[in-house]
Tab-separated table of C-alpha atoms in Angstrom:
chain	number	residue	atom	x	y	z
G	969	UNK	CA	156.856	165.098	64.712
G	970	UNK	CA	154.464	165.923	67.570
G	971	UNK	CA	151.665	163.370	67.958
G	972	UNK	CA	148.573	163.730	70.155
G	973	UNK	CA	147.046	160.556	71.583
G	974	UNK	CA	143.559	160.844	73.055
G	975	UNK	CA	142.956	157.967	75.472
G	976	UNK	CA	140.199	158.158	78.063
G	977	UNK	CA	142.116	155.989	80.576
G	978	UNK	CA	145.901	155.888	80.571
G	979	UNK	CA	148.781	154.472	82.586
G	980	UNK	CA	148.722	153.435	85.361
G	981	UNK	CA	145.002	152.730	84.858
G	982	UNK	CA	144.381	149.007	84.121
G	983	UNK	CA	143.021	149.365	80.604
G	984	UNK	CA	143.686	147.442	77.403
G	985	UNK	CA	143.395	150.639	75.374
G	986	UNK	CA	145.853	152.336	77.730
G	987	UNK	CA	148.352	149.528	77.200
G	988	UNK	CA	147.911	149.708	73.422
G	989	UNK	CA	148.765	153.427	73.373
G	990	UNK	CA	151.528	153.025	75.916
G	991	UNK	CA	153.291	150.474	73.716
G	992	UNK	CA	152.842	152.528	70.540
G	993	UNK	CA	153.762	155.787	72.240
G	994	UNK	CA	157.052	154.636	73.711
G	995	UNK	CA	158.131	153.234	70.345
G	996	UNK	CA	157.304	156.525	68.625
G	997	UNK	CA	159.365	158.353	71.254
G	998	UNK	CA	162.258	155.938	70.706
G	999	UNK	CA	162.231	156.972	67.036
G	1000	UNK	CA	162.560	160.639	67.992
G	1001	UNK	CA	158.926	161.789	67.897
G	1002	UNK	CA	157.179	163.791	70.619
G	1003	UNK	CA	154.051	162.149	71.987
G	1004	UNK	CA	151.475	163.814	74.220
G	1005	UNK	CA	148.631	161.824	75.747
G	1006	UNK	CA	145.372	163.557	76.590
G	1007	UNK	CA	143.557	161.463	79.205
G	1008	UNK	CA	140.925	161.915	81.880
G	1009	UNK	CA	141.679	161.661	85.577
G	1010	UNK	CA	139.914	158.273	85.805
G	1011	UNK	CA	141.729	155.251	87.198
G	1012	UNK	CA	138.582	153.138	87.298
G	1013	UNK	CA	136.413	153.211	84.186
G	1014	UNK	CA	133.311	153.740	86.331
G	1015	UNK	CA	134.723	157.091	87.493
G	1016	UNK	CA	133.464	158.456	84.178
G	1017	UNK	CA	129.842	158.145	85.350
G	1018	UNK	CA	129.970	157.266	89.060
G	1019	UNK	CA	131.286	159.090	92.128
G	1020	UNK	CA	133.480	157.344	94.664
G	1021	UNK	CA	135.704	155.495	92.205
G	1022	UNK	CA	139.461	155.824	91.944
G	1023	UNK	CA	141.044	158.707	90.061
G	1024	UNK	CA	144.540	159.968	89.249
G	1025	UNK	CA	144.822	163.513	90.626
G	1026	UNK	CA	148.116	164.597	89.020
G	1027	UNK	CA	147.263	166.785	85.977
G	1028	UNK	CA	150.678	166.410	84.311
G	1029	UNK	CA	152.991	163.431	84.183
G	1030	UNK	CA	155.418	161.472	82.050
G	1031	UNK	CA	155.912	157.775	81.389
G	1032	UNK	CA	158.262	156.091	78.912
G	1033	UNK	CA	159.114	159.532	77.511
G	1034	UNK	CA	155.445	160.293	76.770
G	1035	UNK	CA	153.967	163.488	78.243
G	1036	UNK	CA	150.606	162.903	79.964
G	1037	UNK	CA	147.991	165.616	80.457
G	1038	UNK	CA	144.975	164.559	82.536
G	1039	UNK	CA	141.740	166.533	82.571
G	1040	UNK	CA	139.212	166.178	85.397
G	1041	UNK	CA	135.857	164.575	84.721
G	1042	UNK	CA	132.667	166.444	85.573
G	1043	UNK	CA	129.342	164.632	85.763
G	1044	UNK	CA	125.815	165.951	86.004
G	1045	UNK	CA	124.567	165.931	89.621
G	1046	UNK	CA	122.438	162.839	89.147
G	1047	UNK	CA	122.524	159.102	90.014
G	1048	UNK	CA	125.023	156.958	88.101
G	1049	UNK	CA	122.163	155.289	86.223
G	1050	UNK	CA	121.703	158.492	84.214
G	1051	UNK	CA	124.647	157.551	81.992
G	1052	UNK	CA	123.278	154.191	80.758
G	1053	UNK	CA	119.844	155.786	80.358
G	1054	UNK	CA	121.289	158.445	78.058
G	1055	UNK	CA	123.240	155.858	76.086
G	1056	UNK	CA	120.146	153.720	75.601
G	1057	UNK	CA	118.205	156.805	74.485
G	1058	UNK	CA	120.960	157.502	71.965
G	1059	UNK	CA	120.691	153.965	70.590
G	1060	UNK	CA	116.955	154.449	70.044
G	1061	UNK	CA	117.449	157.873	68.423
G	1062	UNK	CA	120.097	156.323	66.207
G	1063	UNK	CA	117.378	154.367	64.444
G	1064	UNK	CA	116.530	157.628	62.675
G	1065	UNK	CA	119.863	157.456	60.856
G	1066	UNK	CA	121.842	160.469	59.676
G	1067	UNK	CA	119.225	163.082	60.691
G	1068	UNK	CA	119.891	162.129	64.309
G	1069	UNK	CA	123.636	162.856	64.157
G	1070	UNK	CA	123.555	166.471	65.531
G	1071	UNK	CA	121.363	165.422	68.456
G	1072	UNK	CA	123.497	162.368	69.176
G	1073	UNK	CA	126.643	164.481	69.270
G	1074	UNK	CA	125.062	166.802	71.807
G	1075	UNK	CA	123.803	163.938	73.978
G	1076	UNK	CA	127.227	162.257	73.876
G	1077	UNK	CA	128.771	165.261	75.629
G	1078	UNK	CA	126.053	165.822	78.257
G	1079	UNK	CA	127.757	163.595	80.809
G	1080	UNK	CA	130.577	162.964	81.469
G	1081	UNK	CA	132.201	166.231	80.476
G	1082	UNK	CA	135.735	167.581	80.229
G	1083	UNK	CA	135.273	171.245	81.184
G	1084	UNK	CA	138.973	172.061	80.698
G	1085	UNK	CA	139.216	170.518	77.230
G	1086	UNK	CA	138.724	173.665	75.169
G	1087	UNK	CA	141.415	175.483	77.121
G	1088	UNK	CA	143.765	172.534	76.687
G	1089	UNK	CA	143.240	172.429	72.925
G	1090	UNK	CA	143.927	176.182	72.724
G	1091	UNK	CA	147.280	175.795	74.503
G	1092	UNK	CA	150.222	176.858	72.267
G	1093	UNK	CA	151.908	173.644	73.412
G	1094	UNK	CA	149.772	171.838	70.832
G	1095	UNK	CA	150.509	174.251	68.003
G	1096	UNK	CA	152.908	171.858	66.271
G	1097	UNK	CA	150.792	168.682	66.573
G	1098	UNK	CA	150.962	166.883	63.216
G	1099	UNK	CA	148.769	163.791	63.817
G	1100	UNK	CA	145.886	163.022	66.186
G	1101	UNK	CA	145.162	159.430	67.246
G	1102	UNK	CA	141.933	158.823	69.182
G	1103	UNK	CA	140.309	155.727	70.603
G	1104	UNK	CA	137.271	154.068	72.228
G	1105	UNK	CA	134.430	155.033	69.934
G	1106	UNK	CA	131.844	154.315	72.625
G	1107	UNK	CA	133.470	156.886	74.963
G	1108	UNK	CA	132.762	159.550	72.381
G	1109	UNK	CA	132.411	162.445	74.846
G	1110	UNK	CA	136.185	162.961	74.519
G	1111	UNK	CA	136.467	162.231	70.799
G	1112	UNK	CA	133.869	164.592	69.371
G	1113	UNK	CA	135.452	167.918	70.439
G	1114	UNK	CA	138.998	166.722	69.685
G	1115	UNK	CA	138.067	165.518	66.204
G	1116	UNK	CA	136.317	168.835	65.527
G	1117	UNK	CA	139.511	170.654	66.609
G	1118	UNK	CA	141.715	168.433	64.418
G	1119	UNK	CA	139.432	168.956	61.430
G	1120	UNK	CA	139.603	172.742	61.780
G	1121	UNK	CA	143.388	172.516	61.724
G	1122	UNK	CA	143.479	170.092	58.797
G	1123	UNK	CA	145.276	167.418	60.821
G	1124	UNK	CA	145.280	163.723	59.888
G	1125	UNK	CA	143.058	161.776	62.263
G	1126	UNK	CA	143.723	158.134	63.076
G	1127	UNK	CA	141.114	156.320	65.176
G	1128	UNK	CA	141.316	152.941	66.902
G	1129	UNK	CA	137.626	152.412	67.732
G	1130	UNK	CA	137.778	149.107	69.653
G	1131	UNK	CA	134.354	148.105	68.352
G	1132	UNK	CA	132.817	145.331	70.441
G	1133	UNK	CA	130.952	143.178	67.961
G	1134	UNK	CA	129.137	140.998	70.480
G	1135	UNK	CA	127.462	137.780	69.457
G	1136	UNK	CA	127.051	136.962	65.745
G	1137	UNK	CA	123.669	138.071	64.454
G	1138	UNK	CA	122.898	140.170	67.547
G	1139	UNK	CA	123.000	143.965	67.841
G	1140	UNK	CA	122.756	143.912	71.643
G	1141	UNK	CA	126.404	144.889	72.186
G	1142	UNK	CA	127.558	146.438	68.921
G	1143	UNK	CA	124.715	148.990	68.754
G	1144	UNK	CA	126.543	151.047	71.381
G	1145	UNK	CA	129.597	151.215	69.096
G	1146	UNK	CA	127.887	151.860	65.771
G	1147	UNK	CA	125.474	154.736	66.261
G	1148	UNK	CA	125.174	157.099	63.278
G	1149	UNK	CA	127.393	159.814	64.788
G	1150	UNK	CA	130.074	157.243	65.647
G	1151	UNK	CA	130.097	155.762	62.161
G	1152	UNK	CA	130.171	159.285	60.711
G	1153	UNK	CA	133.255	160.052	62.797
G	1154	UNK	CA	134.980	156.936	61.450
G	1155	UNK	CA	133.991	157.665	57.855
G	1156	UNK	CA	135.628	161.079	58.142
G	1157	UNK	CA	138.823	159.774	59.755
G	1158	UNK	CA	142.010	159.590	57.728
G	1159	UNK	CA	142.658	156.057	58.975
G	1160	UNK	CA	140.825	153.534	61.120
G	1161	UNK	CA	142.948	150.922	62.900
G	1162	UNK	CA	140.992	147.786	63.768
G	1163	UNK	CA	141.847	144.913	66.061
G	1164	UNK	CA	140.718	142.113	63.725
G	1165	UNK	CA	139.497	141.548	60.194
G	1166	UNK	CA	136.087	140.752	61.713
G	1167	UNK	CA	135.893	144.304	63.038
G	1168	UNK	CA	137.160	145.641	59.715
G	1169	UNK	CA	134.518	143.717	57.746
G	1170	UNK	CA	131.768	144.975	60.045
G	1171	UNK	CA	132.782	148.612	59.565
G	1172	UNK	CA	132.952	148.163	55.805
G	1173	UNK	CA	129.391	146.814	55.884
G	1174	UNK	CA	128.401	149.926	57.831
G	1175	UNK	CA	129.803	152.276	55.204
G	1176	UNK	CA	133.392	152.971	56.252
G	1177	UNK	CA	135.582	152.831	53.153
G	1178	UNK	CA	137.735	149.711	52.942
G	1179	UNK	CA	140.790	151.735	51.924
G	1180	UNK	CA	140.573	153.681	55.189
G	1181	UNK	CA	140.791	150.620	57.435
G	1182	UNK	CA	143.961	148.770	58.409
G	1183	UNK	CA	143.900	145.787	60.786
G	1184	UNK	CA	146.763	146.171	63.249
G	1185	UNK	CA	145.650	143.999	66.184
G	1186	UNK	CA	147.102	143.970	69.685
G	1187	UNK	CA	150.108	142.275	71.194
G	1188	UNK	CA	152.151	141.284	74.200
G	1189	UNK	CA	155.727	141.539	75.414
G	1190	UNK	CA	156.452	137.863	76.196
G	1191	UNK	CA	159.219	138.595	78.685
G	1192	UNK	CA	156.784	140.593	80.835
G	1193	UNK	CA	154.243	137.792	81.246
G	1194	UNK	CA	156.496	134.743	81.560
G	1195	UNK	CA	158.975	133.531	84.131
G	1196	UNK	CA	156.448	133.219	86.944
G	1197	UNK	CA	156.690	130.719	89.784
G	1198	UNK	CA	153.710	128.418	89.455
G	1199	UNK	CA	154.643	126.323	92.485
G	1200	UNK	CA	154.788	129.445	94.640
G	1201	UNK	CA	151.302	130.476	93.484
G	1202	UNK	CA	149.879	127.023	94.201
G	1203	UNK	CA	151.475	126.920	97.641
G	1204	UNK	CA	150.231	130.372	98.637
G	1205	UNK	CA	146.683	129.594	97.544
G	1206	UNK	CA	146.654	125.932	98.610
G	1207	UNK	CA	145.994	124.510	95.142
G	1208	UNK	CA	147.031	120.904	94.590
G	1209	UNK	CA	145.015	119.795	91.562
G	1210	UNK	CA	144.090	121.180	88.141
G	1211	UNK	CA	143.974	124.988	87.967
G	1212	UNK	CA	141.569	126.829	85.658
G	1213	UNK	CA	142.460	130.520	85.328
G	1214	UNK	CA	140.500	133.623	84.302
G	1215	UNK	CA	141.937	137.155	84.202
G	1216	UNK	CA	140.285	140.548	83.902
G	1217	UNK	CA	136.895	141.930	84.849
G	1218	UNK	CA	134.503	139.456	86.449
G	1219	UNK	CA	131.232	140.287	84.696
G	1220	UNK	CA	128.396	138.721	82.735
G	1221	UNK	CA	129.596	140.023	79.355
G	1222	UNK	CA	133.061	138.589	79.984
G	1223	UNK	CA	131.560	135.137	80.477
G	1224	UNK	CA	132.721	134.980	84.088
G	1225	UNK	CA	129.276	134.037	85.396
G	1226	UNK	CA	129.074	131.258	82.809
G	1227	UNK	CA	132.568	130.024	83.653
G	1228	UNK	CA	131.631	129.733	87.314
G	1229	UNK	CA	128.418	127.888	86.385
G	1230	UNK	CA	130.452	125.513	84.204
G	1231	UNK	CA	132.866	124.854	87.051
G	1232	UNK	CA	129.918	124.073	89.349
G	1233	UNK	CA	128.752	121.471	86.843
G	1234	UNK	CA	132.187	119.885	86.814
G	1235	UNK	CA	132.431	119.901	90.612
G	1236	UNK	CA	129.046	118.174	90.788
G	1237	UNK	CA	130.492	115.492	88.498
G	1238	UNK	CA	133.462	114.943	90.806
G	1239	UNK	CA	136.114	117.302	89.391
G	1240	UNK	CA	138.725	118.559	91.837
G	1241	UNK	CA	139.799	121.509	89.667
G	1242	UNK	CA	140.208	124.922	91.301
G	1243	UNK	CA	139.047	128.062	89.520
G	1244	UNK	CA	141.107	131.245	89.983
G	1245	UNK	CA	139.678	134.641	88.991
G	1246	UNK	CA	141.973	137.690	89.004
G	1247	UNK	CA	140.395	141.075	88.357
G	1248	UNK	CA	137.710	143.480	89.579
G	1249	UNK	CA	134.143	142.245	90.011
G	1250	UNK	CA	131.101	143.923	88.414
G	1251	UNK	CA	127.371	143.364	88.435
G	1252	UNK	CA	126.856	141.392	91.636
G	1253	UNK	CA	129.539	138.800	90.946
G	1254	UNK	CA	130.848	138.965	94.515
G	1255	UNK	CA	127.367	138.142	95.803
G	1256	UNK	CA	127.197	135.173	93.422
G	1257	UNK	CA	130.422	133.769	94.839
G	1258	UNK	CA	129.280	134.400	98.395
G	1259	UNK	CA	126.156	132.309	97.725
G	1260	UNK	CA	128.168	129.198	96.791
G	1261	UNK	CA	128.151	126.208	99.084
G	1262	UNK	CA	131.163	125.784	101.409
G	1263	UNK	CA	132.499	122.932	99.251
G	1264	UNK	CA	132.250	125.078	96.121
G	1265	UNK	CA	133.848	128.095	97.790
G	1266	UNK	CA	136.773	125.862	98.748
G	1267	UNK	CA	137.441	125.395	95.004
G	1268	UNK	CA	137.284	129.103	94.120
G	1269	UNK	CA	139.986	131.758	94.500
G	1270	UNK	CA	138.664	135.237	93.705
G	1271	UNK	CA	141.725	137.470	94.051
G	1272	UNK	CA	140.573	140.837	92.659
G	1273	UNK	CA	143.348	143.097	91.358
G	1274	UNK	CA	146.741	141.391	91.517
G	1275	UNK	CA	150.256	142.707	90.979
G	1276	UNK	CA	152.374	141.719	87.991
G	1277	UNK	CA	154.326	139.099	89.944
G	1278	UNK	CA	151.163	137.358	91.101
G	1279	UNK	CA	149.756	137.518	87.579
G	1280	UNK	CA	152.868	135.839	86.142
G	1281	UNK	CA	152.801	133.219	88.868
G	1282	UNK	CA	149.125	132.484	88.152
G	1283	UNK	CA	149.846	132.070	84.444
G	1284	UNK	CA	152.752	129.759	85.194
G	1285	UNK	CA	150.540	127.673	87.486
G	1286	UNK	CA	147.526	127.409	85.166
G	1287	UNK	CA	146.493	124.251	83.343
G	1288	UNK	CA	144.149	126.189	81.067
G	1289	UNK	CA	142.777	129.694	80.559
G	1290	UNK	CA	139.044	130.422	80.211
G	1291	UNK	CA	137.483	133.693	79.036
G	1292	UNK	CA	134.279	133.051	77.028
G	1293	UNK	CA	133.559	136.772	76.524
G	1294	UNK	CA	131.306	138.606	74.078
G	1295	UNK	CA	132.874	142.042	74.665
G	1296	UNK	CA	136.489	141.567	73.619
G	1297	UNK	CA	137.535	143.332	70.458
G	1298	UNK	CA	140.736	141.261	70.631
G	1299	UNK	CA	141.653	139.646	73.967
G	1300	UNK	CA	145.264	140.238	75.044
G	1301	UNK	CA	144.928	137.799	77.936
G	1302	UNK	CA	144.774	134.889	75.484
G	1303	UNK	CA	148.234	135.923	74.309
G	1304	UNK	CA	149.507	136.047	77.893
G	1305	UNK	CA	148.302	132.491	78.423
G	1306	UNK	CA	149.867	131.319	75.167
G	1307	UNK	CA	153.222	132.817	76.132
G	1308	UNK	CA	153.160	130.353	79.019
G	1309	UNK	CA	152.111	127.447	76.821
G	1310	UNK	CA	148.617	127.447	78.339
G	1311	UNK	CA	145.663	126.490	76.083
G	1312	UNK	CA	142.701	128.869	75.984
G	1313	UNK	CA	138.910	128.712	75.761
G	1314	UNK	CA	137.041	131.676	74.274
G	1315	UNK	CA	133.617	132.438	72.859
G	1316	UNK	CA	132.482	132.715	69.264
G	1317	UNK	CA	131.768	136.403	69.776
G	1318	UNK	CA	133.457	139.773	69.353
G	1319	UNK	CA	136.861	139.653	67.723
G	1320	UNK	CA	137.882	136.473	69.536
G	1321	UNK	CA	137.264	134.041	66.627
G	1322	UNK	CA	139.900	135.963	64.670
G	1323	UNK	CA	142.383	135.525	67.532
G	1324	UNK	CA	141.675	132.032	68.870
G	1325	UNK	CA	141.590	129.392	66.125
G	1326	UNK	CA	139.326	126.551	67.194
G	1327	UNK	CA	141.196	123.273	67.423
G	1328	UNK	CA	144.491	124.912	66.464
G	1329	UNK	CA	145.534	127.033	69.449
G	1330	UNK	CA	142.391	126.922	71.601
G	1331	UNK	CA	138.734	125.990	71.774
G	1332	UNK	CA	135.701	128.184	71.040
G	1333	UNK	CA	132.204	127.852	72.469
G	1334	UNK	CA	128.970	129.765	72.038
G	1335	UNK	CA	128.674	132.712	74.431
G	1336	UNK	CA	126.631	131.746	77.458
G	1337	UNK	CA	126.706	128.012	76.673
G	1338	UNK	CA	127.433	126.675	80.154
G	1339	UNK	CA	127.379	122.965	79.187
G	1340	UNK	CA	129.639	123.769	76.228
G	1341	UNK	CA	132.113	125.618	78.458
G	1342	UNK	CA	132.086	122.760	80.962
G	1343	UNK	CA	132.708	120.217	78.192
G	1344	UNK	CA	135.614	122.252	76.781
G	1345	UNK	CA	137.215	122.637	80.214
G	1346	UNK	CA	136.775	118.944	80.959
G	1347	UNK	CA	138.228	117.985	77.577
G	1348	UNK	CA	141.414	119.984	78.081
G	1349	UNK	CA	141.856	118.834	81.667
G	1350	UNK	CA	141.546	115.190	80.585
G	1351	UNK	CA	143.443	115.341	77.274
G	1352	UNK	CA	146.739	116.856	78.335
G	1353	UNK	CA	148.405	116.035	75.010
G	1354	UNK	CA	145.813	118.169	73.199
G	1355	UNK	CA	146.165	120.895	75.818
G	1356	UNK	CA	149.941	121.013	75.359
G	1357	UNK	CA	149.608	121.071	71.554
G	1358	UNK	CA	147.131	123.966	71.610
G	1359	UNK	CA	149.280	125.930	74.049
G	1360	UNK	CA	152.419	125.348	71.974
G	1361	UNK	CA	150.680	126.469	68.783
G	1362	UNK	CA	149.528	129.631	70.508
G	1363	UNK	CA	152.989	130.380	71.833
G	1364	UNK	CA	154.546	129.988	68.382
G	1365	UNK	CA	151.954	132.307	66.885
G	1366	UNK	CA	152.590	135.007	69.490
G	1367	UNK	CA	156.291	135.065	68.690
G	1368	UNK	CA	155.521	135.096	64.966
G	1369	UNK	CA	152.948	137.900	64.747
G	1370	UNK	CA	151.408	138.980	68.046
G	1371	UNK	CA	154.139	140.897	69.885
G	1372	UNK	CA	153.878	144.644	70.440
G	1373	UNK	CA	156.864	145.103	68.128
G	1374	UNK	CA	154.876	143.427	65.352
G	1375	UNK	CA	151.813	145.582	66.102
G	1376	UNK	CA	153.932	148.718	65.930
G	1377	UNK	CA	155.276	147.788	62.518
G	1378	UNK	CA	151.697	147.484	61.266
G	1379	UNK	CA	150.484	150.803	62.658
G	1380	UNK	CA	153.632	152.902	62.253
G	1381	UNK	CA	152.998	153.745	58.561
G	1382	UNK	CA	149.642	155.335	59.452
G	1383	UNK	CA	151.486	158.102	61.286
G	1384	UNK	CA	153.707	158.939	58.353
G	1385	UNK	CA	152.517	161.605	55.869
G	1386	UNK	CA	154.226	159.941	52.910
G	1387	UNK	CA	152.249	156.755	53.588
G	1388	UNK	CA	148.963	158.664	53.485
G	1389	UNK	CA	149.944	160.338	50.234
G	1390	UNK	CA	150.965	157.000	48.695
G	1391	UNK	CA	147.772	155.187	49.682
G	1392	UNK	CA	145.485	158.087	48.777
G	1393	UNK	CA	147.274	158.897	45.571
């Protein structure tokens, strides 16, 4: 069977969605299926709306037996701020409901654009595609034309939307993932694969049929994130006391700003813990770090992108992992920490409360609650027995249900025609 995956960023781009499709794709190939990935040429997400960011120039490639076709992005000749302006306009138009759907579809494809997409979809190479799997409902510029093409051909359409739910009771984040045209696309899909039951419940409330939605989650390959040398990491970065680790994008929505503020509170109270942040910085975070006092800067290690060896070493060295984010539909980094027996702190936002169980395998705080984050960090640094118990519970759960092999077993039936006939019949 020939399967088309539509993923806006793909390997080697550092994207959670890319990793999700990479893991699924290579397992489909191992079972004898052909998998083609349609991706953009973006390496950095911001390349979709901003010039000067990294891209992947090779139009054709292969990885893990999966064929990769990359199409170049074209943007309107305007400042990068045009993109968020258009998206905000779409949110406001979405208040009109279903009558706004045609206009929203047109606005979604104004910028960025994939000028070579129609020619790609007309290529005879795709003539035998049997299933289309799309993703990232908020990056709908790529989904809308592909879904229209699949519908004309009568192909089953599976969508993993990665809806970011944001804070409970607030539409500030989720409104960009639940505009009328986006919900309409999901309602017309054959299957919708969600990260958590929280995401599934939200989509059901917004009119997507319950029988269409299957929670598959995300996973980790434990062998790839364990075995690091914690002592080597500490020696290289001159860390001798407690180590608090954060991975991924340093940004407000990820809770990075709040984590730093919490650490400053603890330092003011006499803590000698060092905070390590690995990942790219957005939204003025670098300037925030630069404004710290010399004593505070001595307790911060902002490393930016790191290679896999450094990442494993950091995880092996960590005493606890902190990511109080409101924009995680799942949060794979919690699993990476658990694989190393490291307890985690997350926020009661997004899909995280379905992943991190408060008091069982981690602690949860309210998003943006700096005193609450500081108290949780301090508690786990002081109560090492609790920290070890939470980390051990997380590690056991990963091996039980949160590996990529387990994820594949949950999503695999959605690709199989007989499964669709059974469930629909």
